[in-house]
Short mmCIF file of C-alpha atoms in Angstrom, two decimals:
data_model
loop_
_atom_site.label_atom_id
_atom_site.label_comp_id
_atom_site.label_asym_id
_atom_site.label_seq_id
_atom_site.Cartn_x
_atom_site.Cartn_y
_atom_site.Cartn_z
CA MET A 1 -0.12 -0.33 -0.08
CA GLU A 2 1.55 3.66 -1.00
CA LYS A 3 2.10 5.99 1.19
CA LYS A 4 2.97 10.21 2.04
CA LEU A 5 3.62 11.85 4.38
CA THR A 6 2.44 15.74 4.59
CA ASP A 7 2.95 18.66 7.46
CA GLY A 8 1.90 15.77 9.72
CA ILE A 9 0.12 13.86 7.89
CA ILE A 10 0.07 10.34 7.36
CA LYS A 11 -2.02 9.56 3.66
CA PHE A 12 -2.96 5.60 2.62
CA ILE A 13 -3.46 4.72 -0.90
CA ILE A 14 -6.16 2.41 -0.46
CA PRO A 15 -5.91 -0.92 -2.96
CA GLU A 16 -8.62 -1.09 -5.42
CA GLU A 17 -10.78 -4.32 -3.02
CA LEU A 18 -11.02 -3.42 1.12
CA GLU A 19 -11.99 -6.67 1.54
CA LEU A 20 -11.32 -10.43 3.81
CA THR A 21 -8.52 -11.25 1.62
CA ASN A 22 -7.13 -8.19 2.09
CA ALA A 23 -8.33 -5.62 5.01
CA GLN A 24 -6.24 -7.22 8.63
CA GLU A 25 -3.17 -6.41 6.22
CA ILE A 26 -4.09 -3.10 5.29
CA LYS A 27 -5.11 -2.86 8.81
CA ARG A 28 -2.08 -3.79 10.55
CA GLU A 29 -0.54 -1.22 8.91
CA VAL A 30 -2.20 1.48 9.17
CA TYR A 31 -1.39 1.05 12.72
CA GLU A 32 2.33 0.19 12.57
CA GLU A 33 3.03 2.72 9.97
CA ALA A 34 0.98 5.89 11.55
CA PHE A 35 -0.74 5.10 15.39
CA GLU A 36 2.05 3.53 16.89
CA LYS A 37 4.61 5.98 15.55
CA GLY A 38 2.75 8.39 17.02
CA PHE A 39 1.01 9.86 14.23
CA LYS A 40 -2.51 10.95 15.22
CA LYS A 41 -4.19 12.92 11.25
CA VAL A 42 -4.64 9.93 9.00
CA ILE A 43 -5.03 10.10 5.19
CA LEU A 44 -7.00 6.72 4.07
CA ASP A 45 -7.53 7.29 0.40
CA PHE A 46 -10.27 6.24 -1.46
CA SER A 47 -9.28 7.14 -5.70
CA LYS A 48 -8.80 3.00 -5.88
CA THR A 49 -11.20 1.13 -4.74
CA LYS A 50 -13.70 0.18 -6.09
CA TYR A 51 -15.47 -2.91 -3.56
CA ILE A 52 -15.78 -2.58 0.08
CA ASP A 53 -17.33 -5.55 1.22
CA SER A 54 -18.82 -6.04 5.46
CA THR A 55 -14.88 -6.44 7.01
CA GLY A 56 -13.05 -3.75 4.78
CA LEU A 57 -16.60 -1.63 6.86
CA GLY A 58 -15.41 -2.72 9.97
CA ILE A 59 -11.57 -2.43 9.17
CA MET A 60 -12.74 1.65 8.74
CA VAL A 61 -14.83 2.49 12.22
CA ALA A 62 -11.67 0.47 13.94
CA LEU A 63 -9.56 2.77 12.60
CA HIS A 64 -11.65 5.57 13.09
CA LYS A 65 -12.40 4.60 16.39
CA GLN A 66 -8.41 3.22 17.23
CA ALA A 67 -7.55 7.34 16.14
CA LEU A 68 -10.57 8.66 18.07
CA MET A 69 -8.67 6.93 21.37
CA ASN A 70 -5.62 8.74 20.70
CA ALA A 71 -6.97 12.08 20.39
CA GLY A 72 -7.01 12.26 16.45
CA ALA A 73 -8.65 11.75 13.40
CA VAL A 74 -9.15 9.78 10.42
CA VAL A 75 -10.18 10.79 6.97
CA PHE A 76 -12.13 8.99 4.29
CA LEU A 77 -10.66 10.85 1.18
CA ASN A 78 -12.39 9.92 -2.67
CA LEU A 79 -15.16 8.17 -1.96
CA ASP A 80 -16.23 6.06 -4.88
CA GLY A 81 -20.22 6.67 -5.16
CA ASN A 82 -21.39 2.98 -4.91
CA ILE A 83 -19.03 2.80 -1.90
CA LYS A 84 -21.02 6.21 -0.89
CA ASN A 85 -24.10 4.93 -1.49
CA LEU A 86 -23.04 1.32 1.71
CA LEU A 87 -21.88 3.60 4.15
CA LYS A 88 -24.87 5.95 4.17
CA MET A 89 -27.19 2.82 4.28
CA THR A 90 -25.34 1.31 7.64
CA ALA A 91 -25.56 4.59 8.49
CA LEU A 92 -21.49 5.23 8.46
CA ASP A 93 -21.38 8.27 6.52
CA ARG A 94 -22.68 10.38 9.73
CA VAL A 95 -19.51 9.18 12.00
CA LEU A 96 -16.88 8.97 9.56
CA ASN A 97 -15.32 11.90 8.61
CA ILE A 98 -15.41 11.69 4.73
CA PHE A 99 -14.11 13.99 2.48
CA ASP A 100 -14.01 14.40 -1.70
CA ASP A 101 -11.38 17.33 -1.56
CA GLU A 102 -8.42 16.43 -0.61
CA GLU A 103 -7.46 20.35 0.38
CA GLU A 104 -10.67 20.27 2.67
CA ALA A 105 -9.36 16.80 4.50
CA PHE A 106 -6.56 18.99 4.79
CA LYS A 107 -8.24 21.32 6.38
CA PHE A 108 -10.09 19.37 8.80
CA LEU A 109 -6.96 17.90 9.85
CA ASN A 110 -5.09 20.92 10.89
CA LYS A 111 -8.02 22.63 12.61
#
């Protein structure tokens, strides 16, 4: 998974699918590369992601909760329309920090 560090904010590019076969590996990498290294502000960029299953949704919630427990925040960026609909159906769109614009995501994390 590709990652990039900008002004103390670490950004991960999520792969084409976030599902049962890779979700735990993605979660582990975000924990190790962000939370365990002290980063409190994380962007998960879904611009390449086309599919998420229930395991992937669980990982999104777990990462969001972990960031809150560390007094930080995770932003979910560039979600596909189908994924946004899934988040609406599960009411997660009201809980997660979802942005379509990277600049807005950075502003949110820096306030």
